[in-house]
Coordinates of C-alpha atoms and ligand atoms in Angstrom, one line a residue:
M804 CA -0.1 -0.1 -0.1
R805 CA 1.4 3.5 -0.7
D806 CA 1.9 5.6 2.2
K807 CA -1.0 7.5 3.7
I808 CA -1.1 11.2 2.7
Y809 CA 0.2 13.6 5.5
Y810 CA -3.0 15.6 6.8
I811 CA -2.2 18.6 8.4
T812 CA -4.8 21.0 9.5
T813 CA -5.2 24.9 11.0
P814 CA -8.0 26.0 13.5
I815 CA -10.8 27.2 11.2
Y816 CA -11.1 31.2 11.7
Y817 CA -14.0 32.9 13.3
A818 CA -15.4 35.1 10.2
N819 CA -16.2 38.3 12.4
A820 CA -12.8 40.4 12.3
P821 CA -10.1 40.9 10.5
L822 CA -7.3 38.0 10.8
H823 CA -4.3 39.2 12.5
I824 CA -0.6 37.8 13.2
G825 CA -2.1 35.4 15.8
H826 CA -4.0 33.5 13.3
A827 CA -1.3 33.8 10.7
Y828 CA 1.0 32.3 13.0
S829 CA -1.2 29.0 13.4
T830 CA -1.4 29.0 9.5
V831 CA 2.4 29.2 8.9
A832 CA 3.5 26.8 11.3
V833 CA 1.1 24.5 9.5
D834 CA 2.3 25.6 6.2
V835 CA 5.9 25.1 7.4
A836 CA 5.4 21.6 8.6
K837 CA 3.3 20.6 5.6
R838 CA 6.0 21.9 3.4
W839 CA 8.8 19.9 5.4
Q840 CA 6.6 16.5 5.1
A841 CA 6.8 17.4 1.1
L842 CA 10.5 17.9 1.2
K843 CA 10.9 14.6 2.8
G844 CA 9.0 13.1 -0.4
R845 CA 5.4 12.9 1.4
E846 CA 2.3 13.4 -0.4
T847 CA 0.5 16.2 1.8
F848 CA -2.8 17.7 2.3
M849 CA -3.3 20.9 4.2
L850 CA -6.8 21.9 5.1
T851 CA -7.4 25.3 6.6
G852 CA -10.9 27.2 6.5
M853 CA -13.4 29.4 8.3
D854 CA -15.7 29.1 11.0
E855 CA -18.8 30.8 9.9
H856 CA -21.9 30.2 12.1
G857 CA -23.4 31.3 15.3
E858 CA -24.7 34.3 17.4
K859 CA -21.6 36.3 17.5
I860 CA -21.2 36.3 13.7
Y861 CA -24.7 36.9 13.3
Q862 CA -24.7 39.9 15.6
S863 CA -21.7 41.5 14.0
A864 CA -23.4 41.0 10.6
E865 CA -26.6 42.6 11.8
K866 CA -24.9 45.8 13.7
S867 CA -23.2 46.4 10.3
Q868 CA -26.4 45.9 8.4
V869 CA -25.0 43.2 6.1
K870 CA -26.7 39.6 5.4
P871 CA -24.7 37.1 7.5
Q872 CA -24.0 35.2 4.3
D873 CA -22.5 38.2 2.5
W874 CA -20.3 39.0 6.0
V875 CA -19.0 35.4 6.2
D876 CA -18.2 35.7 2.2
R877 CA -16.3 38.7 2.8
Y878 CA -14.0 37.2 5.6
A879 CA -13.7 34.4 3.6
E880 CA -12.3 36.2 0.9
D881 CA -10.1 38.4 3.0
A882 CA -8.4 35.0 4.5
K883 CA -7.7 33.7 1.1
K884 CA -5.9 37.1 0.0
L885 CA -4.2 36.8 3.4
W886 CA -3.0 33.1 2.9
S887 CA -1.7 33.9 -0.4
F888 CA 0.1 37.0 0.6
M889 CA 1.8 35.1 3.5
N890 CA 3.0 32.3 0.7
V891 CA 0.6 29.7 2.5
S892 CA 0.1 26.7 0.0
Y893 CA -3.1 25.0 1.3
D894 CA -5.2 22.3 -0.4
G895 CA -8.4 22.5 0.9
F896 CA -10.5 25.4 2.2
V897 CA -13.5 24.4 4.5
R898 CA -16.1 27.1 5.1
T899 CA -19.0 25.9 7.7
T900 CA -21.5 27.2 5.4
D901 CA -20.7 24.9 2.5
N902 CA -23.7 22.9 1.8
C903 CA -21.1 20.1 1.8
H904 CA -20.0 20.4 5.1
K905 CA -23.3 21.1 6.5
K906 CA -24.4 17.6 5.2
T907 CA -21.4 16.0 7.0
V908 CA -22.4 17.6 10.1
E909 CA -25.9 16.9 9.8
E910 CA -25.3 13.3 9.2
V911 CA -22.8 13.0 12.0
F912 CA -25.4 14.6 14.4
K913 CA -28.0 12.0 13.1
K914 CA -25.9 9.1 13.5
L915 CA -25.0 9.8 17.2
L916 CA -28.7 11.0 17.9
A917 CA -29.9 7.5 16.5
Q918 CA -27.0 5.4 18.4
G919 CA -28.1 7.4 21.9
D920 CA -24.7 9.4 22.0
I921 CA -26.8 12.5 21.8
Y922 CA -29.9 12.5 24.1
S923 CA -32.1 15.2 25.3
A924 CA -32.8 17.2 28.3
D925 CA -33.0 20.2 29.7
Y926 CA -30.3 22.8 30.5
E927 CA -29.6 25.6 32.7
G928 CA -26.6 27.5 33.4
P929 CA -24.3 30.7 32.9
Y930 CA -23.6 31.6 29.6
C931 CA -21.1 33.7 27.6
V932 CA -22.9 35.2 24.6
S933 CA -19.7 36.4 23.1
C934 CA -18.2 32.7 23.3
E935 CA -21.8 30.9 22.8
T936 CA -20.7 28.7 25.6
F937 CA -22.3 27.4 28.6
F938 CA -20.0 27.5 31.8
T939 CA -20.2 25.7 35.0
E940 CA -21.2 27.9 38.1
Q941 CA -17.6 27.0 39.6
Q942 CA -16.0 28.3 36.4
V943 CA -17.5 31.5 36.4
K944 CA -17.0 32.2 40.2
D945 CA -13.3 31.2 39.4
A946 CA -13.2 33.7 37.0
V947 CA -14.8 36.3 39.3
G948 CA -18.1 36.5 37.3
C949 CA -16.5 36.7 34.1
C950 CA -16.4 34.4 31.2
P951 CA -13.2 32.1 31.5
D952 CA -12.2 32.1 28.0
C953 CA -13.1 35.8 26.7
G954 CA -13.0 37.5 30.1
K955 CA -16.3 39.5 29.5
K956 CA -18.9 39.7 32.4
I957 CA -21.3 36.7 32.4
T958 CA -24.8 38.5 32.9
E959 CA -27.0 35.5 31.5
I960 CA -28.3 32.2 32.9
K961 CA -29.8 30.4 29.9
K962 CA -32.4 27.7 30.2
E963 CA -33.3 25.8 27.2
S964 CA -34.4 22.2 26.1
A965 CA -31.6 20.9 24.6
L966 CA -29.7 18.1 23.2
F967 CA -26.6 16.7 24.9
F968 CA -23.6 14.7 23.6
R969 CA -22.7 11.7 26.3
L970 CA -18.9 13.2 26.9
S971 CA -18.9 11.7 30.4
S972 CA -18.9 8.3 29.3
Y973 CA -15.8 8.9 27.1
G974 CA -13.5 10.0 29.9
E975 CA -12.2 6.7 30.9
K976 CA -11.6 5.9 26.9
L977 CA -9.9 9.1 26.5
L978 CA -7.4 8.5 29.1
N979 CA -6.5 5.3 28.1
F980 CA -6.1 6.7 24.8
Y981 CA -3.8 9.3 25.8
K982 CA -1.5 7.0 27.9
A983 CA -1.4 4.4 24.9
N984 CA -0.5 7.3 22.4
P985 CA 1.9 9.5 24.1
D986 CA 2.4 11.5 20.8
F987 CA -1.2 12.4 21.0
L988 CA -1.0 15.3 23.3
Q989 CA 2.0 17.8 22.7
P990 CA 3.7 19.9 24.1
T991 CA 3.8 18.2 27.7
A992 CA 2.7 21.0 29.4
A993 CA -0.3 21.3 27.3
A994 CA -1.0 17.6 27.7
N995 CA -0.9 17.5 31.3
K996 CA -3.9 20.2 31.8
T997 CA -5.9 17.7 29.4
I998 CA -5.1 14.8 31.3
D999 CA -6.1 16.6 34.7
T1000 CA -9.2 18.0 33.2
V1001 CA -10.6 14.4 32.2
T1002 CA -9.5 12.6 35.4
R1003 CA -11.5 15.0 37.2
G1004 CA -14.7 13.9 35.4
L1005 CA -16.4 15.2 32.4
K1006 CA -20.1 16.2 32.3
D1007 CA -22.0 15.9 28.9
L1008 CA -21.5 18.5 26.6
C1009 CA -24.9 20.7 25.3
V1010 CA -24.8 20.5 21.5
T1011 CA -27.9 22.5 20.5
R1012 CA -28.8 26.3 20.6
E1013 CA -32.3 27.4 20.8
K1014 CA -32.2 30.9 19.9
V1015 CA -29.1 30.9 17.7
K1016 CA -30.7 31.5 14.0
W1017 CA -27.4 31.5 12.1
G1018 CA -26.3 27.9 12.2
I1019 CA -27.1 24.3 11.2
S1020 CA -30.6 23.1 11.9
V1021 CA -30.9 20.2 14.2
P1022 CA -32.0 17.6 11.8
G1023 CA -35.8 17.0 12.7
D1024 CA -35.9 20.0 14.9
P1025 CA -35.7 23.3 13.0
S1026 CA -36.3 25.1 16.2
K1027 CA -32.7 24.5 17.4
T1028 CA -29.2 24.7 15.7
I1029 CA -26.2 22.8 16.6
Y1030 CA -23.5 24.1 18.9
V1031 CA -20.9 26.0 16.7
W1032 CA -18.3 24.0 18.2
F1033 CA -19.7 20.6 17.3
D1034 CA -20.1 22.1 13.8
A1035 CA -16.7 23.6 13.5
L1036 CA -15.0 20.7 15.1
I1037 CA -16.3 18.4 11.9
N1038 CA -14.6 20.4 9.3
Y1039 CA -11.6 18.1 9.8
L1040 CA -14.0 15.5 8.4
S1041 CA -16.0 17.4 5.8
G1042 CA -12.8 18.8 4.4
A1043 CA -10.9 15.4 4.2
G1044 CA -14.0 13.9 2.2
F1045 CA -16.3 12.6 4.8
P1046 CA -18.5 11.0 4.0
H1047 CA -19.3 12.4 0.3
D1048 CA -15.9 11.1 -1.0
M1049 CA -14.9 7.9 0.8
E1050 CA -11.9 7.1 -1.5
R1051 CA -10.1 10.4 -0.7
F1052 CA -11.0 10.4 3.2
R1053 CA -9.4 6.8 3.3
K1054 CA -6.1 8.3 2.1
L1055 CA -6.1 11.4 4.5
W1056 CA -7.5 10.0 7.7
P1057 CA -6.7 9.9 10.5
A1058 CA -5.3 13.4 10.4
D1059 CA -1.4 13.3 11.1
C1060 CA -1.6 16.5 13.1
H1061 CA -4.1 19.3 14.2
I1062 CA -2.2 22.5 15.0
V1063 CA -4.2 24.8 17.4
G1064 CA -4.0 27.8 20.0
K1065 CA -3.7 26.5 23.3
E1066 CA -7.0 28.2 24.3
I1067 CA -8.6 25.9 22.1
Y1068 CA -6.7 22.8 23.0
Y1069 CA -9.4 21.4 25.3
F1070 CA -12.0 21.1 22.4
H1071 CA -9.7 19.3 20.3
T1072 CA -8.2 17.0 23.1
V1073 CA -11.3 16.1 24.8
I1074 CA -14.5 16.7 22.9
W1075 CA -13.3 16.1 19.3
P1076 CA -11.6 12.6 20.1
A1077 CA -14.9 11.6 22.1
M1078 CA -16.7 12.6 19.0
L1079 CA -14.8 10.3 17.0
M1080 CA -14.7 7.5 19.1
A1081 CA -18.5 7.8 19.3
L1082 CA -18.1 7.9 15.3
D1083 CA -15.8 4.8 15.4
L1084 CA -13.3 6.6 13.5
P1085 CA -9.5 6.5 14.4
L1086 CA -8.2 9.4 16.2
P1087 CA -5.9 11.9 14.8
K1088 CA -2.2 11.1 15.5
K1089 CA -1.3 14.2 17.1
V1090 CA -2.7 17.8 18.5
Y1091 CA -0.2 20.2 19.0
G1092 CA -1.2 23.5 21.1
H1093 CA 1.0 26.6 20.7
G1094 CA 1.5 29.6 22.4
W1095 CA 0.3 33.1 22.1
W1096 CA 1.9 36.2 20.5
T1097 CA 1.1 39.1 23.0
L1098 CA 1.4 42.8 22.7
R1099 CA 2.1 45.0 26.0
N1100 CA 1.7 41.7 28.0
D1101 CA -1.5 41.0 26.6
K1102 CA -2.8 38.1 23.9
I1103 CA -2.9 39.7 20.7
S1104 CA -6.5 39.4 20.0
K1105 CA -9.7 41.3 18.7
S1106 CA -11.1 41.4 22.3
T1107 CA -8.2 43.0 23.8
G1108 CA -8.4 45.4 20.9
N1109 CA -4.4 45.3 20.4
I1110 CA -4.6 43.7 17.0
V1111 CA -1.5 43.5 14.5
T1112 CA -1.8 42.5 10.8
P1113 CA 0.6 41.0 8.8
Y1114 CA -0.1 43.4 6.1
E1115 CA 1.4 46.3 8.6
V1116 CA 4.4 44.2 9.7
C1117 CA 5.2 43.5 6.2
E1118 CA 5.3 47.4 5.1
Q1119 CA 8.8 46.9 4.5
L1120 CA 9.7 43.5 4.7
H1121 CA 8.9 40.5 2.9
P1122 CA 6.2 38.0 4.1
D1123 CA 8.8 35.4 4.3
I1124 CA 10.7 37.3 6.9
L1125 CA 7.8 37.4 9.2
R1126 CA 7.1 33.5 8.6
F1127 CA 10.9 32.8 9.6
F1128 CA 10.3 35.1 12.5
F1129 CA 7.3 33.6 13.8
L1130 CA 9.0 30.1 14.1
R1131 CA 12.6 31.3 14.8
E1132 CA 11.7 33.8 18.0
M1133 CA 10.1 31.4 20.1
P1134 CA 9.7 27.7 20.9
F1135 CA 6.7 26.3 19.4
G1136 CA 4.4 25.9 22.5
T1137 CA 5.4 29.1 24.9
D1138 CA 4.4 32.5 24.6
G1139 CA 6.5 35.6 23.2
A1140 CA 6.4 39.2 23.2
F1141 CA 5.9 40.5 19.4
S1142 CA 7.7 43.6 18.4
L1143 CA 8.5 45.0 15.0
V1144 CA 12.2 45.7 16.6
R1145 CA 12.6 42.2 17.4
I1146 CA 11.6 41.2 14.1
E1147 CA 14.4 43.6 12.6
E1148 CA 16.9 42.6 15.0
R1149 CA 16.4 39.0 14.1
Y1150 CA 16.7 40.0 10.3
V1151 CA 19.8 41.5 10.9
A1152 CA 21.3 39.1 13.1
D1153 CA 20.4 35.7 11.0
L1154 CA 19.5 36.8 7.9
A1155 CA 21.0 40.0 6.6
N1156 CA 24.5 39.3 8.4
P1157 CA 25.4 35.3 8.6
L1158 CA 23.2 34.0 5.7
G1159 CA 23.1 37.0 3.4
N1160 CA 27.0 37.2 3.7
L1161 CA 27.6 34.1 3.3
F1162 CA 25.7 33.9 -0.2
K1163 CA 27.3 37.1 -1.1
R1164 CA 30.9 36.5 -0.2
T1165 CA 30.7 33.0 -1.7
E1166 CA 29.0 34.2 -4.9
V1167 CA 31.7 37.3 -5.5
M1168 CA 34.5 34.5 -4.7
L1169 CA 33.3 32.4 -7.5
S1170 CA 33.0 35.0 -9.9
K1171 CA 36.4 36.4 -8.9
Y1172 CA 38.3 33.0 -8.8
F1173 CA 36.4 30.9 -11.4
G1174 CA 34.5 33.3 -13.4
G1175 CA 31.1 32.8 -11.9
K1176 CA 31.3 28.8 -12.3
T1177 CA 31.9 26.4 -9.6
P1178 CA 35.3 24.7 -10.0
S1179 CA 35.6 21.8 -12.2
D1180 CA 37.5 19.6 -10.2
G1181 CA 38.1 19.2 -6.2
S1182 CA 36.1 17.7 -3.3
F1183 CA 34.2 18.6 0.1
D1184 CA 35.7 19.3 3.1
G1185 CA 35.5 16.8 5.5
E1186 CA 35.1 18.8 8.4
I1187 CA 32.2 20.7 7.3
L1188 CA 30.8 17.3 5.7
Q1189 CA 30.3 16.4 9.4
K1190 CA 28.6 19.2 10.5
Q1191 CA 26.1 19.0 7.6
K1192 CA 25.6 15.2 8.5
E1193 CA 24.9 16.3 12.2
V1194 CA 22.7 19.4 11.4
L1195 CA 20.9 17.2 9.1
L1196 CA 19.8 14.4 11.7
K1197 CA 19.2 17.0 14.5
F1198 CA 17.2 19.6 12.0
S1199 CA 15.2 16.4 10.7
S1200 CA 14.2 15.0 14.0
L1201 CA 13.4 18.5 15.5
M1202 CA 11.0 19.5 12.2
D1203 CA 9.4 16.0 13.0
E1204 CA 8.7 17.4 16.3
L1205 CA 7.4 20.7 15.2
Q1206 CA 10.5 22.1 17.4
F1207 CA 10.9 24.7 14.5
H1208 CA 12.9 26.9 16.7
G1209 CA 15.4 24.4 17.7
A1210 CA 15.7 23.0 13.9
L1211 CA 16.6 26.7 12.9
N1212 CA 19.0 26.7 15.8
S1213 CA 20.8 23.7 14.5
L1214 CA 20.7 24.9 10.9
W1215 CA 22.5 28.1 12.0
E1216 CA 25.3 26.0 13.4
L1217 CA 26.2 25.2 9.9
V1218 CA 25.9 28.9 9.0
D1219 CA 28.1 30.1 11.3
A1220 CA 30.6 27.4 10.5
A1221 CA 30.6 28.1 7.0
N1222 CA 31.2 31.6 7.8
R1223 CA 34.3 30.4 10.0
F1224 CA 35.3 28.2 7.4
I1225 CA 35.9 31.1 5.0
E1226 CA 37.6 33.0 8.1
E1227 CA 40.1 29.8 8.7
K1228 CA 40.5 28.7 5.0
K1229 CA 41.1 32.6 3.6
P1230 CA 40.2 31.9 0.1
W1231 CA 41.8 34.9 -1.0
V1232 CA 45.4 33.9 0.3
L1233 CA 44.7 30.1 -1.3
Y1234 CA 44.1 32.2 -4.6
K1235 CA 47.0 34.4 -4.6
E1236 CA 49.0 31.1 -3.7
K1237 CA 47.2 29.2 -6.6
S1238 CA 46.6 26.5 -4.1
P1239 CA 44.5 23.6 -5.4
R1240 CA 42.7 23.7 -1.7
L1241 CA 40.9 26.7 -3.3
N1242 CA 38.6 24.2 -5.3
D1243 CA 37.7 22.4 -2.3
V1244 CA 37.1 25.3 -0.3
M1245 CA 34.7 26.8 -2.8
L1246 CA 32.9 23.9 -3.9
T1247 CA 32.3 23.0 0.3
L1248 CA 30.9 26.9 0.7
E1249 CA 28.8 26.5 -2.8
G1250 CA 27.3 23.1 -1.3
C1251 CA 26.7 24.7 2.1
L1252 CA 24.5 27.3 0.2
E1253 CA 22.3 24.5 -1.5
F1254 CA 21.9 22.9 1.8
C1255 CA 20.6 26.0 3.4
T1256 CA 18.5 26.8 0.5
G1257 CA 16.8 23.1 0.8
L1258 CA 16.1 22.9 4.5
L1259 CA 15.0 26.5 4.6
S1260 CA 12.6 26.3 1.9
P1261 CA 9.6 25.2 4.1
F1262 CA 10.2 28.5 6.2
M1263 CA 10.9 30.9 3.5
P1264 CA 9.5 29.6 -0.1
V1265 CA 10.2 32.5 -1.9
K1266 CA 13.1 33.6 -0.5
C1267 CA 14.6 30.5 -1.0
A1268 CA 13.1 30.4 -4.7
E1269 CA 15.3 33.4 -5.0
M1270 CA 18.3 31.6 -3.5
A1271 CA 18.0 28.8 -5.8
S1272 CA 17.9 31.1 -8.7
H1273 CA 21.2 32.5 -7.4
L1274 CA 22.8 29.1 -7.6
D1275 CA 20.9 27.8 -10.4
C1276 CA 19.7 24.7 -8.4
E1277 CA 17.0 22.8 -7.5
I1278 CA 15.1 23.1 -4.0
K1279 CA 15.7 19.9 -2.6
M1280 CA 16.2 17.6 0.4
P1281 CA 20.3 18.3 0.7
E1282 CA 22.6 15.5 0.8
P1283 CA 25.3 16.3 3.1
G1284 CA 28.6 16.6 1.0
A1285 CA 26.8 17.0 -2.2
I1286 CA 28.7 19.4 -4.9
R1287 CA 28.3 20.4 -8.3
K1288 CA 31.4 21.0 -10.3
G1289 CA 31.7 23.5 -13.2
Q1290 CA 28.1 24.9 -12.8
L1291 CA 27.3 28.4 -13.7
I1292 CA 26.5 30.5 -10.5
P1293 CA 24.5 33.3 -11.8
G1294 CA 24.1 35.4 -8.2
G1295 CA 21.7 38.1 -8.2
E1296 CA 20.3 41.1 -6.1
I1297 CA 21.6 41.0 -2.4
L1298 CA 19.0 38.6 -0.8
F1299 CA 18.8 40.4 2.6
P1300 CA 19.4 43.8 1.8
A1301 CA 19.8 46.6 4.9
L1302 CA 16.4 47.9 6.0
V1303 CA 15.6 51.3 5.3
K1304 CA 14.3 53.1 8.5
K1305 CA 11.0 54.9 7.6
Ligands
LIG1716 N1 -13.2 29.2 15.1 C1 -12.5 28.5 16.4 C2 -11.7 27.5 16.2 C3 -12.3 26.3 15.6 S1 -11.3 25.0 15.0 C4 -12.3 23.6 14.7 C5 -11.5 29.9 16.8 N2 -11.3 30.8 15.8 S2 -10.2 31.9 16.0 O1 -10.6 32.8 15.0 O2 -10.8 32.5 17.3 O3 -8.7 31.5 15.7 C6 -8.3 31.1 17.1 C7 -7.0 30.8 16.6 O4 -6.2 31.7 16.2 C8 -6.2 30.1 17.9 O5 -6.4 28.8 18.2 C9 -4.5 30.3 17.4 O6 -4.6 29.1 16.6 C10 -5.0 31.6 16.7 N3 -4.8 32.9 17.4 C11 -5.3 33.8 17.7 N4 -4.5 34.8 18.6 C12 -3.4 34.6 18.7 C13 -2.4 35.1 19.3 N5 -2.6 36.1 20.1 N6 -1.0 34.3 19.3 C14 -1.0 33.0 18.4 N7 -2.1 32.5 18.2 C15 -3.2 32.9 18.4 O7 -11.0 29.7 18.0

């Protein structure tokens, strides 16, 4: 049997406010992980999309006197524009208002109802209108009368006749699953929280809303709509072809990885796997909860009103630089402070200086000493070969674990080693002395540039295409010690020019 397609997903984003760098962060991380798998030769599928139902979206549209469908259409278009601006290469884009998705949700709902995993009862409890979520008295008390998610005051106690998902009966099974599949919950800090919550015991989940008009109607009871989270999580199935294209679904499912922000980790590691268990479908292989970008110590978010968009950040910088910064600046899983100054510092310290100069110096020397070609004879330096081997091993295993930050650190060990190699070998002296060692040095340096171009390509696809055109090489998984003799090295414009202060 052919390898299963590597299937990775982003959260689907609420269609009620412009997307900001927080959203771009998740999407770029998924894109990088997908491109890494593709570089390794796997067939890949990346799913993203929009979460378009619910009271909050309905209210936003109404306030702006726009029809809800027109409202969400606009945000879906904006998202597609943003992902193209950020060089994100997604393969599927689900919108929860798509008919195909709605049908999947209805089918899932009907099946769970028929088998008794969804049952009807009355529900009363504190309700956050903003998050469209019921909370327990205790949760609201702990959050001093506010919503534990968005922090807004909870003013409503809601009572409805409702349908419930039998979440409570999956606690034991979930704990067994986590134990048997230690890769499923990542990273460890997030995992522990989930395990604690499930160990304390789960309550059944109300999966319908009575007064929310903008949603998928409960099959057989149009007075109710399906809870947005129940609807939204199913995008990972509908976007993979379930059940309308089972041939495709079988190649994709189970998802290899869901990447989500830590605030929605619970939904993805408790509710979602329980739903899949009820459906008798295999569970995703990994759910990775990443941290937040903060600004003035607050999470960047619409509700705190401190939004920064990728467009603003990229007024002066190529979007690839933002992509690189996202994953280079902080370990995946922790929080970090976002600042333009930090991006510029990183740009200079990692890209313009060590990498940009390595390119420039190598190209200039090849042009001066070999007429713009690589030497037609010579061999790869033994020490740098060893370094490349070590770096490739480390880089690969860290990328497989989504430790982007560590992977880039290890690649920079090679960039630094190559720069030191120039200083130590002094090619200008070898040239003057007409030493045959010059051939080895220059072949080795050019080999290092190709090596970096390949491994950096998931992070900076456009910049790496430029790098590849400087070298007239293909972008591919590098092989340590690979050299190309007698090849034209066309070079080109400075890859990482100095920033002009505005
Ligand atoms: N619609 C739900 C997700 C449903 S998935 C089945 C949702 N949407 S959202 O528009 O609020 O997007 C939330 C996601 O955006 C977070 O999980 C996270 O991935 C990303 N981020 C939003 N703000 C962020 C930061 N400030 N920092 C990093 N990422 C954050 O929740």
